[in-house]
């Protein structure tokens, strides 16, 4: 996927904000390989899921081993913890990642074959306090990104103790509609009937509306867990809807599942999906270690920010552009610009050899905030005209005072952007 220069400021802003929020919640970053053994995703994500059956980019290496470009991050994080002996670290272990993922899906707005996720995972706690905390992290990040209308949908899909009876209840219910269900759901009836609840086909949706609900079939422990989660979310003042159609598309979930849905961004409106997966670490060869987490799709966050009218400005916009005429002035411009950049100030000058007029046009194009005009006379006088581009006001400034002036100006702007979002 190409992300062009005019698009990167918003990506950088999301990444910076995600890291900042994750840090405040005590999460550390983990990085892991872009591809893993196919077996990891088949076992981790689940053989019967759409991701494993239809969407993986799988290839064979020179030694005939099968690898897959990661379709998500959770299975890889679990693999990494087990492989690096981290399952006995001080718990809870709180990790986050910013990764690209690959799924062979039909591309549309908010859905691409290479996409990017910000994800978090917490290991070593079965308490619903942890579920509430990761939901709070997601909620905080969404509101800091200015995505006001994101709504939280939660559900509980039970555990290995209550799931079998629920599966049977679902099978019993859907069997009466075998002829009406879509072809995919007909095969899901045997392999994974819960996935029928997630089907987007209008006919299946209508049938699913009357299906037995997970929350009516929870064992007492799962019911208590879900009740406690709701209490904690209410205490944290995070609004939520219990939505029994949320079952998630990956096999590892147990108990809590949740999604944040954004309005106004089309059909692919789930900006964040996650839940608890208490059996996965064991399934992949580690100890019994409860866990939960979520992932957000960055492109969908961008669409939601646009829908909310959030605009992020490029950091590359220079504070000062020096337009120069003559060899000596060009060298002096380079000298001043280098000194300002060393002080952390964004400054620019001609590096192409343009005429003065073309330089002024260029300064306008890159939206420099100030322009300084430097020629032989200015060099001799040690002073030059400084134009504030916003209102074209011009003042004279000693060249020796430029560093001090722009240091103060940069500090003012950074304070203003922190307090007023300018
Ligand atoms: P997921 O629901 O498959 O969950 O993906 C999480 C998010 O990634 C989605 O809500 C969506 O925003 C984004 N996403 C997924 N597919 C695409 C695509 N093709 N194009 C653009 N964005 C996409 C997981 O991946 C789990 N690993 C989340 C998790 C972490 N659960 C526990 N821990």
Tab-separated table of C-alpha atoms and ligand atoms in Angstrom:
chain	number	residue	atom	x	y	z
A	1	UNK	CA	0.000	0.000	0.000
A	2	UNK	CA	1.372	3.414	-0.926
A	3	UNK	CA	1.012	6.177	1.648
A	4	UNK	CA	1.913	9.406	-0.088
A	5	UNK	CA	3.728	12.368	1.530
A	6	UNK	CA	0.582	14.467	1.887
A	7	UNK	CA	-1.069	11.519	3.668
A	8	UNK	CA	1.686	10.673	6.149
A	9	UNK	CA	1.090	13.505	8.681
A	10	UNK	CA	-2.184	11.929	9.814
A	11	UNK	CA	-0.555	8.470	10.038
A	12	UNK	CA	2.274	9.909	12.117
A	13	UNK	CA	-0.222	11.708	14.327
A	14	UNK	CA	-2.211	8.502	14.953
A	15	UNK	CA	0.954	6.519	15.661
A	16	UNK	CA	2.268	9.202	18.037
A	17	UNK	CA	-1.068	9.446	19.876
A	18	UNK	CA	-1.407	5.635	20.077
A	19	UNK	CA	2.101	5.314	21.560
A	20	UNK	CA	1.392	8.108	24.020
A	21	UNK	CA	-1.919	6.621	25.224
A	22	UNK	CA	-0.423	3.087	25.400
A	23	UNK	CA	2.482	4.448	27.455
A	24	UNK	CA	0.085	6.097	29.920
A	25	UNK	CA	-1.662	2.745	30.380
A	26	UNK	CA	1.669	1.008	31.113
A	27	UNK	CA	2.050	-0.807	27.754
A	28	UNK	CA	5.444	-1.458	26.101
A	29	UNK	CA	5.997	-1.946	22.392
A	30	UNK	CA	6.709	-5.363	20.882
A	31	UNK	CA	7.885	-5.939	17.293
A	32	UNK	CA	7.761	-9.265	15.471
A	33	UNK	CA	8.263	-10.697	11.970
A	34	UNK	CA	6.060	-9.882	8.990
A	35	UNK	CA	5.618	-13.563	8.204
A	36	UNK	CA	5.392	-16.658	10.359
A	37	UNK	CA	4.838	-20.362	9.795
A	38	UNK	CA	1.407	-20.980	8.275
A	39	UNK	CA	0.754	-23.472	11.057
A	40	UNK	CA	0.817	-20.667	13.669
A	41	UNK	CA	-2.126	-18.826	12.088
A	42	UNK	CA	-4.019	-22.032	11.226
A	43	UNK	CA	-3.865	-23.069	14.888
A	44	UNK	CA	-3.983	-19.613	16.449
A	45	UNK	CA	-6.610	-17.851	14.385
A	46	UNK	CA	-8.556	-21.059	13.666
A	47	UNK	CA	-8.907	-23.474	10.760
A	48	UNK	CA	-12.566	-22.709	10.147
A	49	UNK	CA	-12.265	-18.899	10.057
A	50	UNK	CA	-12.565	-16.882	6.846
A	51	UNK	CA	-9.109	-15.467	7.560
A	52	UNK	CA	-7.451	-18.895	7.455
A	53	UNK	CA	-9.677	-20.479	4.819
A	54	UNK	CA	-9.827	-17.688	2.268
A	55	UNK	CA	-7.678	-14.695	3.147
A	56	UNK	CA	-4.099	-15.723	3.870
A	57	UNK	CA	-1.133	-14.856	1.672
A	58	UNK	CA	0.788	-18.111	1.921
A	59	UNK	CA	4.019	-19.063	0.183
A	60	UNK	CA	6.631	-21.781	0.253
A	61	UNK	CA	10.261	-20.876	0.842
A	62	UNK	CA	13.289	-22.461	-0.838
A	63	UNK	CA	13.264	-25.312	1.652
A	64	UNK	CA	9.605	-26.103	1.019
A	65	UNK	CA	8.374	-24.641	4.324
A	66	UNK	CA	5.009	-22.918	4.311
A	67	UNK	CA	4.921	-19.332	5.549
A	68	UNK	CA	2.125	-16.757	5.718
A	69	UNK	CA	2.192	-12.955	5.740
A	70	UNK	CA	0.649	-12.069	9.106
A	71	UNK	CA	-3.112	-11.521	8.798
A	72	UNK	CA	-3.156	-10.116	12.370
A	73	UNK	CA	-0.858	-9.691	15.381
A	74	UNK	CA	-2.239	-11.691	18.305
A	75	UNK	CA	-0.997	-15.157	17.296
A	76	UNK	CA	2.488	-13.756	16.616
A	77	UNK	CA	2.655	-11.994	19.992
A	78	UNK	CA	1.692	-15.217	21.769
A	79	UNK	CA	4.278	-17.168	19.751
A	80	UNK	CA	6.927	-14.616	20.638
A	81	UNK	CA	6.149	-14.736	24.384
A	82	UNK	CA	6.345	-18.533	24.438
A	83	UNK	CA	9.497	-18.659	22.316
A	84	UNK	CA	11.262	-16.010	24.405
A	85	UNK	CA	10.295	-17.539	27.749
A	86	UNK	CA	8.221	-14.513	28.790
A	87	UNK	CA	5.200	-16.394	30.138
A	88	UNK	CA	6.668	-16.381	33.643
A	89	UNK	CA	7.454	-12.624	33.646
A	90	UNK	CA	5.796	-10.374	36.219
A	91	UNK	CA	2.131	-10.193	35.261
A	92	UNK	CA	0.177	-8.549	33.838
A	93	UNK	CA	2.281	-8.229	30.734
A	94	UNK	CA	1.043	-5.279	28.708
A	95	UNK	CA	2.142	-5.007	25.086
A	96	UNK	CA	1.276	-2.935	22.047
A	97	UNK	CA	2.249	-3.033	18.382
A	98	UNK	CA	1.921	-1.002	15.187
A	99	UNK	CA	2.058	-3.424	12.250
A	100	UNK	CA	1.074	-4.000	8.666
A	101	UNK	CA	-1.131	-7.059	8.032
A	102	UNK	CA	-2.244	-8.892	4.911
A	103	UNK	CA	-5.605	-10.429	4.079
A	104	UNK	CA	-6.876	-11.451	0.670
A	105	UNK	CA	-10.202	-9.626	0.946
A	106	UNK	CA	-12.203	-7.703	-1.629
A	107	UNK	CA	-10.819	-4.167	-1.454
A	108	UNK	CA	-13.268	-1.340	-0.755
A	109	UNK	CA	-13.339	1.852	1.339
A	110	UNK	CA	-11.826	0.938	4.721
A	111	UNK	CA	-10.725	-2.490	3.561
A	112	UNK	CA	-7.482	-3.269	1.765
A	113	UNK	CA	-5.278	-6.300	1.265
A	114	UNK	CA	-2.387	-4.717	3.070
A	115	UNK	CA	-3.592	-2.760	6.067
A	116	UNK	CA	-2.232	-1.392	9.314
A	117	UNK	CA	-3.184	-2.106	12.890
A	118	UNK	CA	-2.510	-0.589	16.258
A	119	UNK	CA	-2.967	-3.505	18.662
A	120	UNK	CA	-2.680	-4.168	22.386
A	121	UNK	CA	-2.505	-7.428	24.338
A	122	UNK	CA	-2.543	-8.027	28.094
A	123	UNK	CA	-1.416	-11.381	29.516
A	124	UNK	CA	-1.766	-12.941	32.945
A	125	UNK	CA	-5.098	-11.623	34.188
A	126	UNK	CA	-8.506	-13.259	34.001
A	127	UNK	CA	-10.130	-10.371	35.853
A	128	UNK	CA	-12.789	-8.286	34.080
A	129	UNK	CA	-10.865	-5.274	35.440
A	130	UNK	CA	-8.392	-6.012	32.644
A	131	UNK	CA	-11.108	-6.161	29.973
A	132	UNK	CA	-12.412	-2.825	31.262
A	133	UNK	CA	-8.903	-1.365	31.148
A	134	UNK	CA	-8.179	-2.271	27.531
A	135	UNK	CA	-11.599	-0.972	26.514
A	136	UNK	CA	-10.760	2.220	28.387
A	137	UNK	CA	-7.460	2.447	26.470
A	138	UNK	CA	-9.291	2.119	23.147
A	139	UNK	CA	-11.917	4.638	24.246
A	140	UNK	CA	-9.238	7.151	25.344
A	141	UNK	CA	-7.351	6.825	22.072
A	142	UNK	CA	-10.478	7.227	19.949
A	143	UNK	CA	-11.485	10.353	21.813
A	144	UNK	CA	-7.942	11.804	21.629
A	145	UNK	CA	-8.049	11.272	17.874
A	146	UNK	CA	-11.256	13.278	17.793
A	147	UNK	CA	-13.481	10.336	16.816
A	148	UNK	CA	-16.392	11.420	18.917
A	149	UNK	CA	-19.161	9.225	17.583
A	150	UNK	CA	-17.447	5.849	18.021
A	151	UNK	CA	-19.891	3.577	19.813
A	152	UNK	CA	-18.899	0.559	21.874
A	153	UNK	CA	-20.669	-2.788	21.394
A	154	UNK	CA	-19.936	-5.574	23.866
A	155	UNK	CA	-20.941	-9.208	24.205
A	156	UNK	CA	-19.829	-12.344	25.999
A	157	UNK	CA	-19.421	-15.554	24.019
A	158	UNK	CA	-18.758	-17.807	27.007
A	159	UNK	CA	-16.004	-20.314	27.688
A	160	UNK	CA	-15.295	-23.994	26.907
A	161	UNK	CA	-17.640	-24.890	29.779
A	162	UNK	CA	-20.738	-23.170	28.377
A	163	UNK	CA	-19.922	-23.024	24.639
A	164	UNK	CA	-20.799	-26.649	23.680
A	165	UNK	CA	-24.392	-26.366	24.943
A	166	UNK	CA	-24.733	-23.021	23.184
A	167	UNK	CA	-23.396	-24.468	19.923
A	168	UNK	CA	-25.969	-27.229	20.134
A	169	UNK	CA	-28.736	-24.690	20.766
A	170	UNK	CA	-27.567	-22.699	17.721
A	171	UNK	CA	-27.326	-25.781	15.521
A	172	UNK	CA	-30.824	-26.781	16.571
A	173	UNK	CA	-32.170	-23.350	15.716
A	174	UNK	CA	-30.399	-22.894	12.369
A	175	UNK	CA	-31.081	-26.474	11.198
A	176	UNK	CA	-34.695	-25.429	10.638
A	177	UNK	CA	-33.413	-22.899	8.045
A	178	UNK	CA	-30.892	-25.070	6.173
A	179	UNK	CA	-32.571	-24.371	2.830
A	180	UNK	CA	-32.711	-20.613	3.325
A	181	UNK	CA	-29.237	-19.887	4.730
A	182	UNK	CA	-26.544	-18.710	2.302
A	183	UNK	CA	-24.128	-21.340	1.024
A	184	UNK	CA	-21.308	-20.273	3.357
A	185	UNK	CA	-23.583	-20.404	6.385
A	186	UNK	CA	-24.854	-23.822	5.420
A	187	UNK	CA	-21.292	-25.125	5.770
A	188	UNK	CA	-20.810	-23.044	8.939
A	189	UNK	CA	-23.720	-24.923	10.481
A	190	UNK	CA	-21.442	-27.938	10.915
A	191	UNK	CA	-18.048	-26.272	11.368
A	192	UNK	CA	-18.707	-23.090	13.329
A	193	UNK	CA	-22.402	-22.154	13.779
A	194	UNK	CA	-21.549	-19.020	15.803
A	195	UNK	CA	-20.140	-17.439	12.656
A	196	UNK	CA	-23.648	-17.451	11.137
A	197	UNK	CA	-24.519	-14.722	13.645
A	198	UNK	CA	-21.876	-12.569	11.970
A	199	UNK	CA	-23.019	-13.130	8.354
A	200	UNK	CA	-23.732	-9.969	6.382
A	201	UNK	CA	-26.270	-11.546	3.986
A	202	UNK	CA	-29.709	-9.969	4.612
A	203	UNK	CA	-31.461	-13.372	4.648
A	204	UNK	CA	-29.044	-14.871	7.182
A	205	UNK	CA	-29.271	-11.688	9.242
A	206	UNK	CA	-33.014	-11.966	9.445
A	207	UNK	CA	-32.794	-15.596	10.514
A	208	UNK	CA	-29.988	-14.833	12.992
A	209	UNK	CA	-32.114	-12.135	14.656
A	210	UNK	CA	-34.244	-14.855	16.267
A	211	UNK	CA	-31.320	-17.151	17.182
A	212	UNK	CA	-30.498	-18.101	20.786
A	213	UNK	CA	-28.230	-15.508	22.385
A	214	UNK	CA	-24.862	-16.311	23.960
A	215	UNK	CA	-25.592	-14.203	27.024
A	216	UNK	CA	-28.644	-16.380	27.785
A	217	UNK	CA	-26.447	-19.506	27.797
A	218	UNK	CA	-23.491	-18.378	29.934
A	219	UNK	CA	-22.273	-20.522	32.832
A	220	UNK	CA	-22.393	-18.745	36.217
A	221	UNK	CA	-18.674	-17.764	36.090
A	222	UNK	CA	-19.008	-16.235	32.619
A	223	UNK	CA	-22.220	-14.452	33.610
A	224	UNK	CA	-20.480	-12.946	36.689
A	225	UNK	CA	-17.512	-11.924	34.559
A	226	UNK	CA	-19.762	-10.130	32.062
A	227	UNK	CA	-21.796	-8.450	34.815
A	228	UNK	CA	-18.588	-7.177	36.464
A	229	UNK	CA	-17.308	-5.828	33.131
A	230	UNK	CA	-20.515	-3.825	32.685
A	231	UNK	CA	-20.177	-2.441	36.234
A	232	UNK	CA	-16.578	-1.356	35.593
A	233	UNK	CA	-17.399	0.280	32.250
A	234	UNK	CA	-20.210	2.184	33.915
A	235	UNK	CA	-17.817	3.264	36.696
A	236	UNK	CA	-15.371	4.485	34.028
A	237	UNK	CA	-18.195	6.413	32.343
A	238	UNK	CA	-17.711	4.553	29.067
A	239	UNK	CA	-21.078	4.188	27.315
A	240	UNK	CA	-21.744	0.765	25.771
A	241	UNK	CA	-24.454	-1.326	24.128
A	242	UNK	CA	-24.797	-5.057	24.723
A	243	UNK	CA	-24.910	-6.397	21.175
A	244	UNK	CA	-25.435	-10.146	20.932
A	245	UNK	CA	-24.600	-10.143	17.215
A	246	UNK	CA	-20.928	-9.457	18.020
A	247	UNK	CA	-19.177	-12.835	17.858
A	248	UNK	CA	-15.912	-11.785	16.080
A	249	UNK	CA	-14.368	-13.572	13.146
A	250	UNK	CA	-11.406	-15.244	14.849
A	251	UNK	CA	-11.609	-18.499	16.788
A	252	UNK	CA	-9.553	-17.726	19.877
A	253	UNK	CA	-12.056	-15.566	21.744
A	254	UNK	CA	-13.614	-16.542	25.069
A	255	UNK	CA	-15.990	-14.481	27.213
A	256	UNK	CA	-15.674	-10.759	26.414
A	257	UNK	CA	-15.810	-9.603	22.791
A	258	UNK	CA	-16.203	-5.983	21.727
A	259	UNK	CA	-16.124	-3.604	18.794
A	260	UNK	CA	-16.079	0.157	18.404
A	261	UNK	CA	-18.164	1.271	15.439
A	262	UNK	CA	-17.709	4.670	13.793
A	263	UNK	CA	-20.500	6.463	11.986
A	264	UNK	CA	-20.266	8.001	8.545
A	265	UNK	CA	-17.455	5.846	7.116
A	266	UNK	CA	-19.435	3.302	5.126
A	267	UNK	CA	-19.876	-0.452	5.454
A	268	UNK	CA	-16.448	-1.141	6.979
A	269	UNK	CA	-17.277	0.779	10.129
A	270	UNK	CA	-15.572	-1.339	12.803
A	271	UNK	CA	-12.600	0.794	13.802
A	272	UNK	CA	-11.595	-1.471	16.669
A	273	UNK	CA	-12.218	-5.127	17.490
A	274	UNK	CA	-11.032	-7.250	20.355
A	275	UNK	CA	-11.770	-9.446	23.290
A	276	UNK	CA	-10.542	-12.054	25.717
A	277	UNK	CA	-8.703	-15.198	24.628
A	278	UNK	CA	-7.955	-17.272	27.702
A	279	UNK	CA	-7.102	-20.486	25.831
A	280	UNK	CA	-4.730	-19.285	23.096
A	281	UNK	CA	-1.392	-19.304	24.951
A	282	UNK	CA	-1.964	-22.910	25.972
A	283	UNK	CA	-3.243	-23.846	22.516
A	284	UNK	CA	0.034	-22.574	21.038
A	285	UNK	CA	2.180	-24.553	23.452
A	286	UNK	CA	2.545	-22.213	26.439
A	287	UNK	CA	1.140	-22.335	29.964
A	288	UNK	CA	-2.488	-21.560	30.826
A	289	UNK	CA	-2.262	-17.774	30.658
A	290	UNK	CA	-5.433	-15.716	30.341
A	291	UNK	CA	-5.246	-12.766	27.963
A	292	UNK	CA	-7.203	-10.050	26.206
A	293	UNK	CA	-6.579	-7.344	23.666
A	294	UNK	CA	-7.810	-5.427	20.644
A	295	UNK	CA	-6.678	-4.044	17.309
A	296	UNK	CA	-7.663	-0.901	15.439
A	297	UNK	CA	-7.436	-0.460	11.674
A	298	UNK	CA	-5.502	2.742	10.964
A	299	UNK	CA	-7.172	3.454	7.601
A	300	UNK	CA	-10.573	3.235	9.260
A	301	UNK	CA	-9.383	5.587	12.016
A	302	UNK	CA	-8.374	8.067	9.314
A	303	UNK	CA	-11.781	7.786	7.615
A	304	UNK	CA	-13.483	8.313	10.980
A	305	UNK	CA	-11.291	11.341	11.734
A	306	UNK	CA	-12.183	12.813	8.328
A	307	UNK	CA	-15.885	12.149	9.006
A	308	UNK	CA	-15.486	14.023	12.324
A	309	UNK	CA	-13.786	16.976	10.592
A	310	UNK	CA	-10.371	16.422	12.220
A	311	UNK	CA	-7.520	17.918	10.166
A	312	UNK	CA	-3.853	17.203	10.838
A	313	UNK	CA	-1.241	19.587	9.497
A	314	UNK	CA	2.056	18.517	8.030
A	315	UNK	CA	5.090	18.889	10.306
A	316	UNK	CA	7.143	19.539	7.187
A	317	UNK	CA	5.688	23.055	6.787
A	318	UNK	CA	8.712	25.312	7.388
A	319	UNK	CA	8.666	28.204	9.801
A	320	UNK	CA	11.114	30.124	7.646
A	321	UNK	CA	12.025	30.094	3.962
A	322	UNK	CA	15.019	32.174	2.882
A	323	UNK	CA	14.787	33.471	-0.676
A	324	UNK	CA	18.237	34.538	-1.865
A	325	UNK	CA	19.886	36.232	-4.832
A	326	UNK	CA	23.582	35.943	-5.675
A	327	UNK	CA	26.221	33.388	-4.719
A	328	UNK	CA	27.239	34.959	-1.398
A	329	UNK	CA	23.591	35.256	-0.288
A	330	UNK	CA	22.901	31.634	-1.246
A	331	UNK	CA	25.835	30.453	0.886
A	332	UNK	CA	24.673	32.654	3.779
A	333	UNK	CA	21.113	31.271	3.432
A	334	UNK	CA	22.487	27.726	3.688
A	335	UNK	CA	24.489	28.739	6.779
A	336	UNK	CA	21.463	30.309	8.540
A	337	UNK	CA	19.139	27.431	7.648
A	338	UNK	CA	21.629	24.831	8.915
A	339	UNK	CA	22.028	26.723	12.215
A	340	UNK	CA	18.256	27.003	12.693
A	341	UNK	CA	17.729	23.305	11.916
A	342	UNK	CA	20.379	22.426	14.509
A	343	UNK	CA	18.288	24.345	17.033
A	344	UNK	CA	15.252	22.239	16.137
A	345	UNK	CA	13.587	24.830	13.907
A	346	UNK	CA	12.101	23.862	10.559
A	347	UNK	CA	13.720	26.152	7.956
A	348	UNK	CA	14.369	25.931	4.231
A	349	UNK	CA	16.120	27.761	1.387
A	350	UNK	CA	16.720	27.346	-2.324
A	351	UNK	CA	18.653	24.189	-3.187
A	352	UNK	CA	17.661	24.101	-6.851
A	353	UNK	CA	19.051	27.396	-8.197
A	354	UNK	CA	15.683	29.098	-8.847
A	355	UNK	CA	15.193	32.750	-9.692
A	356	UNK	CA	14.078	35.033	-6.838
A	357	UNK	CA	10.552	35.162	-8.249
A	358	UNK	CA	10.362	31.365	-8.526
A	359	UNK	CA	11.675	31.059	-4.961
A	360	UNK	CA	8.893	33.313	-3.668
A	361	UNK	CA	6.331	31.217	-5.520
A	362	UNK	CA	7.843	28.079	-4.035
A	363	UNK	CA	7.740	29.565	-0.506
A	364	UNK	CA	4.030	30.143	-1.028
A	365	UNK	CA	3.510	26.617	-2.300
A	366	UNK	CA	5.170	24.954	0.681
A	367	UNK	CA	3.210	27.324	2.944
A	368	UNK	CA	6.260	28.717	4.771
A	369	UNK	CA	5.109	30.873	7.672
A	370	UNK	CA	7.853	33.502	7.189
A	371	UNK	CA	10.048	34.452	4.248
A	372	UNK	CA	13.344	36.284	4.449
A	373	UNK	CA	14.728	38.105	1.389
A	374	UNK	CA	18.502	37.929	1.191
A	375	UNK	CA	20.682	39.682	-1.446
A	376	UNK	CA	24.072	41.418	-1.550
A	377	UNK	CA	22.700	44.617	0.079
A	378	UNK	CA	21.177	42.674	2.980
A	379	UNK	CA	24.428	40.803	3.471
A	380	UNK	CA	26.388	44.018	3.621
A	381	UNK	CA	23.914	45.601	6.069
A	382	UNK	CA	23.545	42.447	8.167
A	383	UNK	CA	19.769	43.024	8.131
A	384	UNK	CA	16.961	41.750	5.907
A	385	UNK	CA	13.191	42.015	5.357
A	386	UNK	CA	11.168	39.302	7.110
A	387	UNK	CA	7.668	38.739	5.758
A	388	UNK	CA	4.945	37.048	7.754
A	389	UNK	CA	3.079	35.190	5.051
A	390	UNK	CA	-0.313	34.983	6.810
A	391	UNK	CA	-0.883	38.777	6.554
A	392	UNK	CA	2.080	39.883	4.372
A	393	UNK	CA	3.391	42.223	7.106
A	394	UNK	CA	7.091	42.958	6.685
A	395	UNK	CA	9.612	43.860	9.380
A	396	UNK	CA	13.349	44.257	9.295
A	397	UNK	CA	15.492	41.937	11.353
A	398	UNK	CA	19.240	41.671	12.043
A	399	UNK	CA	20.554	38.392	10.654
A	400	UNK	CA	22.215	37.754	14.018
A	401	UNK	CA	18.800	37.936	15.718
A	402	UNK	CA	17.135	35.284	13.525
A	403	UNK	CA	18.006	32.329	15.769
A	404	UNK	CA	16.594	33.995	18.854
A	405	UNK	CA	13.451	35.205	17.054
A	406	UNK	CA	12.620	31.811	15.573
A	407	UNK	CA	13.440	29.893	18.751
A	408	UNK	CA	10.822	32.017	20.548
A	409	UNK	CA	8.381	31.679	17.636
A	410	UNK	CA	8.761	27.867	17.517
A	411	UNK	CA	8.249	27.618	21.301
A	412	UNK	CA	5.114	29.766	21.072
A	413	UNK	CA	3.697	27.649	18.262
A	414	UNK	CA	4.375	24.371	19.996
A	415	UNK	CA	2.696	25.662	23.196
A	416	UNK	CA	-0.281	26.947	21.182
A	417	UNK	CA	-0.652	23.630	19.353
A	418	UNK	CA	-0.533	21.780	22.691
A	419	UNK	CA	-3.144	23.943	24.392
A	420	UNK	CA	-5.383	25.002	21.534
A	421	UNK	CA	-4.732	22.337	18.908
A	422	UNK	CA	-3.576	25.024	16.446
B	1	LIG	P1	-9.897	-8.054	13.554
B	1	LIG	O1	-11.276	-7.707	13.930
B	1	LIG	O2	-9.710	-9.099	12.539
B	1	LIG	O3	-9.161	-8.451	14.910
B	1	LIG	O4	-9.144	-6.764	13.079
B	1	LIG	C1	-9.064	-5.639	13.919
B	1	LIG	C2	-9.306	-4.373	13.120
B	1	LIG	O5	-8.404	-4.308	12.024
B	1	LIG	C3	-10.681	-4.283	12.486
B	1	LIG	O6	-11.637	-3.829	13.402
B	1	LIG	C4	-10.431	-3.265	11.395
B	1	LIG	O7	-10.465	-1.943	11.938
B	1	LIG	C5	-9.013	-3.588	10.956
B	1	LIG	N1	-9.026	-4.418	9.736
B	1	LIG	C6	-9.216	-5.745	9.633
B	1	LIG	N2	-9.150	-6.146	8.349
B	1	LIG	C7	-8.906	-5.038	7.603
B	1	LIG	C8	-8.714	-4.787	6.199
B	1	LIG	N3	-8.726	-5.756	5.305
B	1	LIG	N4	-8.500	-3.496	5.802
B	1	LIG	C9	-8.450	-2.494	6.711
B	1	LIG	N5	-8.608	-2.672	8.044
B	1	LIG	C10	-8.834	-3.927	8.487
B	1	LIG	C11	-7.858	-8.816	14.984
B	1	LIG	O8	-7.053	-8.709	14.103
B	1	LIG	C12	-7.466	-9.288	16.366
B	1	LIG	N6	-6.050	-9.729	16.307
B	1	LIG	C13	-7.682	-8.186	17.378
B	1	LIG	C14	-7.286	-8.617	18.759
B	1	LIG	C15	-6.135	-8.327	19.404
B	1	LIG	N7	-8.025	-9.359	19.559
B	1	LIG	C16	-7.360	-9.558	20.698
B	1	LIG	N8	-6.208	-8.949	20.600
